[in-house]
PDB file of C-alpha atoms in Angstrom:
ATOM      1  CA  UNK A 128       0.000   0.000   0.000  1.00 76.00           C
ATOM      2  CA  UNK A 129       3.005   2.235   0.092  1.00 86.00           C
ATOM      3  CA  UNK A 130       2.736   2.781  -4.098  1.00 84.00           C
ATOM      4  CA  UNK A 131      -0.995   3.892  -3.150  1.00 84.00           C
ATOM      5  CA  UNK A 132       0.199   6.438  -0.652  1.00 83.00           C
ATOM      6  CA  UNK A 133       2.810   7.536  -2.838  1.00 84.00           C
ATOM      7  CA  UNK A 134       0.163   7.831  -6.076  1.00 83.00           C
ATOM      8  CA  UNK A 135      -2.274  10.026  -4.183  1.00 77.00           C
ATOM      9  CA  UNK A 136       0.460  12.231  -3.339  1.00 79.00           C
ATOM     10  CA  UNK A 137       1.793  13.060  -6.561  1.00 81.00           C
ATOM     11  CA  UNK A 138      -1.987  12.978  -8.130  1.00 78.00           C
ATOM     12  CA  UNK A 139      -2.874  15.571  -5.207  1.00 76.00           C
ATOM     13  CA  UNK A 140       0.024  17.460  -6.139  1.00 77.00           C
ATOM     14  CA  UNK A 141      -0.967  17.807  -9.883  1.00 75.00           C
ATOM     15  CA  UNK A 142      -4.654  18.501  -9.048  1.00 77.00           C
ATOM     16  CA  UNK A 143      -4.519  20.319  -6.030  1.00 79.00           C
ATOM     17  CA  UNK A 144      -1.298  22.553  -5.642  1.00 73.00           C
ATOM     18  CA  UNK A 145      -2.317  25.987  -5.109  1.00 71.00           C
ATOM     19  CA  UNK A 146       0.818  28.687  -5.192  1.00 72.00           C
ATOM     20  CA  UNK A 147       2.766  29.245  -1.868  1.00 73.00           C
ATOM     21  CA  UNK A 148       0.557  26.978   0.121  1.00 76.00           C
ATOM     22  CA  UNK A 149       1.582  23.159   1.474  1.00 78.00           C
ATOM     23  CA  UNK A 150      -0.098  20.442   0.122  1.00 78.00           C
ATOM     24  CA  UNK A 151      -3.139  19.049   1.207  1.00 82.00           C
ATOM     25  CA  UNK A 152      -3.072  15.850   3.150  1.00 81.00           C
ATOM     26  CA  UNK A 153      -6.729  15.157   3.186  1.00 83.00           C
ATOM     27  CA  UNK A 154      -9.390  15.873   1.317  1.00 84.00           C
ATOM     28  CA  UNK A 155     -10.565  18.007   3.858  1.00 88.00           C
ATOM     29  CA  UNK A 156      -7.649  20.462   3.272  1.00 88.00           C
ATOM     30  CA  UNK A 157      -8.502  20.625  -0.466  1.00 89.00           C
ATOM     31  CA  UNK A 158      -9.154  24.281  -1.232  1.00 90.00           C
ATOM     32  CA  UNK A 159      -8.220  24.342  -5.086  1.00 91.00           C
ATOM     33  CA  UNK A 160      -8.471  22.152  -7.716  1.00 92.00           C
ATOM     34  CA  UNK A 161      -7.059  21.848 -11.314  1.00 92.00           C
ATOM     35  CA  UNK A 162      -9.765  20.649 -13.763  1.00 93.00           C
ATOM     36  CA  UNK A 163      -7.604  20.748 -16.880  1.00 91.00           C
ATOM     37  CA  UNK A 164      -6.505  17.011 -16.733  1.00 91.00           C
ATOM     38  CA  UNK A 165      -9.985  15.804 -15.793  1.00 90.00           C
ATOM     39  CA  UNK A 166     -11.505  17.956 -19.061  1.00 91.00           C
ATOM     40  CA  UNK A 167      -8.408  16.489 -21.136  1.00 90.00           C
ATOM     41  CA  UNK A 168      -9.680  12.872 -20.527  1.00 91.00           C
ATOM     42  CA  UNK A 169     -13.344  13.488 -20.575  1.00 89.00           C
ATOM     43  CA  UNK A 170     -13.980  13.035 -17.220  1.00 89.00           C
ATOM     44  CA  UNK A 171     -16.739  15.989 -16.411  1.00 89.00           C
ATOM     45  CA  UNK A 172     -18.225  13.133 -13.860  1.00 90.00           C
ATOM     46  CA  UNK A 173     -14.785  13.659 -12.350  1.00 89.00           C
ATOM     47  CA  UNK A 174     -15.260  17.452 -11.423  1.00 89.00           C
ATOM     48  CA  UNK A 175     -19.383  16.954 -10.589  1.00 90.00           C
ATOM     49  CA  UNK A 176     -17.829  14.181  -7.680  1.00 91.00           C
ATOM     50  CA  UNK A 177     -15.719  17.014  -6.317  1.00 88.00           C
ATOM     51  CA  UNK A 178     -18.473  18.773  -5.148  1.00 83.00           C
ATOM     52  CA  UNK A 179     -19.275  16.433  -2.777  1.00 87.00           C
ATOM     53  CA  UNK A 180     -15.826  15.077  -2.153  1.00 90.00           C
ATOM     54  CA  UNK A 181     -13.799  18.227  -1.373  1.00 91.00           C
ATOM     55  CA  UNK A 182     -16.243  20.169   1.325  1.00 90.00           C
ATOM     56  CA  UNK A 183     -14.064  23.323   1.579  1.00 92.00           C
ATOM     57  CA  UNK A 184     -13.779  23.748  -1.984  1.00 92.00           C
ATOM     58  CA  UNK A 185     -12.809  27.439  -2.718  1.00 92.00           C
ATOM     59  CA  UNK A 186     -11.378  27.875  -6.202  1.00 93.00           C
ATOM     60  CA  UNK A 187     -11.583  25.223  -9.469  1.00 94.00           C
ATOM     61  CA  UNK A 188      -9.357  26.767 -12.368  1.00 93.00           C
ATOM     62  CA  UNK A 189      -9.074  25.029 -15.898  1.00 94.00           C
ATOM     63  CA  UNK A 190      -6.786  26.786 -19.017  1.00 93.00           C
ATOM     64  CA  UNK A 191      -6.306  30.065 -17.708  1.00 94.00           C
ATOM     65  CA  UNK A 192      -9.737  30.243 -16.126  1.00 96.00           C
ATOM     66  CA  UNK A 193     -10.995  30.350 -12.454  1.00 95.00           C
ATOM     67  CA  UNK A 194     -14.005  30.252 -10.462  1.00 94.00           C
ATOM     68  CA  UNK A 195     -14.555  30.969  -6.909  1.00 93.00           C
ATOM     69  CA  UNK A 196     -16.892  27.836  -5.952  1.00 92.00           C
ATOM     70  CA  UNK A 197     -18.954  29.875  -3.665  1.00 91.00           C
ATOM     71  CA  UNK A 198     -20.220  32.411  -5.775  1.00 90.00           C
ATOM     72  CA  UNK A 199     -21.082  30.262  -8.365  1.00 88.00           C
ATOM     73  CA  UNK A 200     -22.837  27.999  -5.787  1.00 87.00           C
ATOM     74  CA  UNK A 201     -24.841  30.768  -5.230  1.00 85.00           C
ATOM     75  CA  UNK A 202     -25.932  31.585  -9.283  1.00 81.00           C
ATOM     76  CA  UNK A 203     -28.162  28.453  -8.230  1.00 73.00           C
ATOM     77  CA  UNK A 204     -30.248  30.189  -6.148  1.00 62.00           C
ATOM     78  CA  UNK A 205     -30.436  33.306  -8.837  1.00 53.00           C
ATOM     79  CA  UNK A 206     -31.408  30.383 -11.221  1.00 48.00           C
ATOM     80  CA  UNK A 207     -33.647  28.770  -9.609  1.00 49.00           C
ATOM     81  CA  UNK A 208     -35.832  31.767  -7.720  1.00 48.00           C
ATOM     82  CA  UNK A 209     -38.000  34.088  -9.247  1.00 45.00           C
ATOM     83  CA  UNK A 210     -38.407  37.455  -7.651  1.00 47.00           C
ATOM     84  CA  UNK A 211     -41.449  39.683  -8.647  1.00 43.00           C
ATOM     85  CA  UNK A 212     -42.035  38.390 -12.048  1.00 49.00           C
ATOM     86  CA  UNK A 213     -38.375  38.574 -13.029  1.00 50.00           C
ATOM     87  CA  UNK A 214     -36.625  35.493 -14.684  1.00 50.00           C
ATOM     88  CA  UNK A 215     -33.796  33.859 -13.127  1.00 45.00           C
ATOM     89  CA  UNK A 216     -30.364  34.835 -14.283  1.00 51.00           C
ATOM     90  CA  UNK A 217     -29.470  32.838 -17.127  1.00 56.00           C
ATOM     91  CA  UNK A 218     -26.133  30.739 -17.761  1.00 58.00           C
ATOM     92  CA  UNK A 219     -24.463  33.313 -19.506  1.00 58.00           C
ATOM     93  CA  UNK A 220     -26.094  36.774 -18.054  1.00 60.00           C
ATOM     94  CA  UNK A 221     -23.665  38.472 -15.948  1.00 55.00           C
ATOM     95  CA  UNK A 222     -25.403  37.227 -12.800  1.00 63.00           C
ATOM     96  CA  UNK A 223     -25.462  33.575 -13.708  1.00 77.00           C
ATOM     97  CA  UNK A 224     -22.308  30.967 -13.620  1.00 81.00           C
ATOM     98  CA  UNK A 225     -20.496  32.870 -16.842  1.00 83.00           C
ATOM     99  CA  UNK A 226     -20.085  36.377 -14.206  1.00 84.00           C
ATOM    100  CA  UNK A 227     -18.343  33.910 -12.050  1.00 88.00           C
ATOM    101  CA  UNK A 228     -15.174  32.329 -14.250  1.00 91.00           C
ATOM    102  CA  UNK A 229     -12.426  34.812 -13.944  1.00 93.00           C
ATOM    103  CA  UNK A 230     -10.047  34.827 -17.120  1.00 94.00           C
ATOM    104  CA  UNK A 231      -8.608  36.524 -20.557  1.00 93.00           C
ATOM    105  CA  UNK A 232     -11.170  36.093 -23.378  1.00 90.00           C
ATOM    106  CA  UNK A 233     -13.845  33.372 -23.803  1.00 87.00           C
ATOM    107  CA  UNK A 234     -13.592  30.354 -22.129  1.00 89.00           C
ATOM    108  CA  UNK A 235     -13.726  27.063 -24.178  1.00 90.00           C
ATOM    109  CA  UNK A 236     -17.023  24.752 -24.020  1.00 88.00           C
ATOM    110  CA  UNK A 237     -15.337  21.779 -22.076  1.00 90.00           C
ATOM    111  CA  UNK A 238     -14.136  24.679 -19.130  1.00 91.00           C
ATOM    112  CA  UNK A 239     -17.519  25.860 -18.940  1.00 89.00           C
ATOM    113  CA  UNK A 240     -19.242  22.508 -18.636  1.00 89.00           C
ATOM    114  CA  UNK A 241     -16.936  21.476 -16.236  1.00 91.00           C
ATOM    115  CA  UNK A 242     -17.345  24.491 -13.549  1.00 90.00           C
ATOM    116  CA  UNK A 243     -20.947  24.481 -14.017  1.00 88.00           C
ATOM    117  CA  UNK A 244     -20.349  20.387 -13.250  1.00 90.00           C
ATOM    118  CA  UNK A 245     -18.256  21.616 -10.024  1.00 91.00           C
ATOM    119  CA  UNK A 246     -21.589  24.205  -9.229  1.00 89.00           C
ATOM    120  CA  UNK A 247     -24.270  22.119  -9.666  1.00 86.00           C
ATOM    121  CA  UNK A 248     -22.719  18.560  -8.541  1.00 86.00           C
ATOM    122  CA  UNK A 249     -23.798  16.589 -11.889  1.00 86.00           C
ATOM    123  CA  UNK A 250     -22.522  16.892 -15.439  1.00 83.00           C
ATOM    124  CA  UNK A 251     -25.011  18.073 -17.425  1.00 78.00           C
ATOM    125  CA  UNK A 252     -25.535  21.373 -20.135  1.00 76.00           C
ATOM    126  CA  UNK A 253     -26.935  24.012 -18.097  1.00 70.00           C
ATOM    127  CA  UNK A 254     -30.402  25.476 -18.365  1.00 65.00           C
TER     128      UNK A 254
END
């Protein structure tokens, strides 16, 4: 079991390394996570499990592009409430999951996808 222990470190340092901080030695301590290599292998099941398997998930980023897990956690709410008559913000409308991702220019499909997997805890194409 010593190759196990050895293989979650070196996975938790590719996915979960965030900049000047130790690594994480449970998954309690998880606080950022790198969705690139899950997206790269088609795994958007992957990033919907992390919801529920990191609980002080702050930050996913994924080619360039970041999202603070918390705000977009709370889009859902916006999405899913109407106020006075008003439609829920949308996907893309600056108050929905899209105001959320942090990053230069447009972010690709597969990035997207997998934050709003991360937000709402299943893959799926938004609403």
């Amino acid at each position: 079991t010593a190759w196990r222990a050895r293989a979650r470190r070196v996975l938790c340092a590719r996915l979960c390394a965030s900049d000047g901080q130790p690594l994480p030695t449970s998954r309690d301590e998880v606080s950022d996570l790198d969705l690139g290599p899950m997206l790269g292998a088609g795994r958007l099941s992957d990033a919907a499990a992390a919801r529920q398997l990191l609980p002080n998930l702050a930050r996913v980023r994924a080619r360039g592009f970041e999202m603070e897990v918390a705000a977009a956690r709370a889009t859902i709410g916006a999405r899913t409430k109407e106020f006075s008559g008003q439609r829920p913000a949308s996907f893309f409308e600056p108050g929905g999951l899209r105001g959320c991702i942090r990053g230069e220019g447009e972010p690709p499909a597969d990035v997207l996808l997998g934050m709003c997997a991360v937000r709402d805890g299943e893959a799926h194409v938004p609403p």
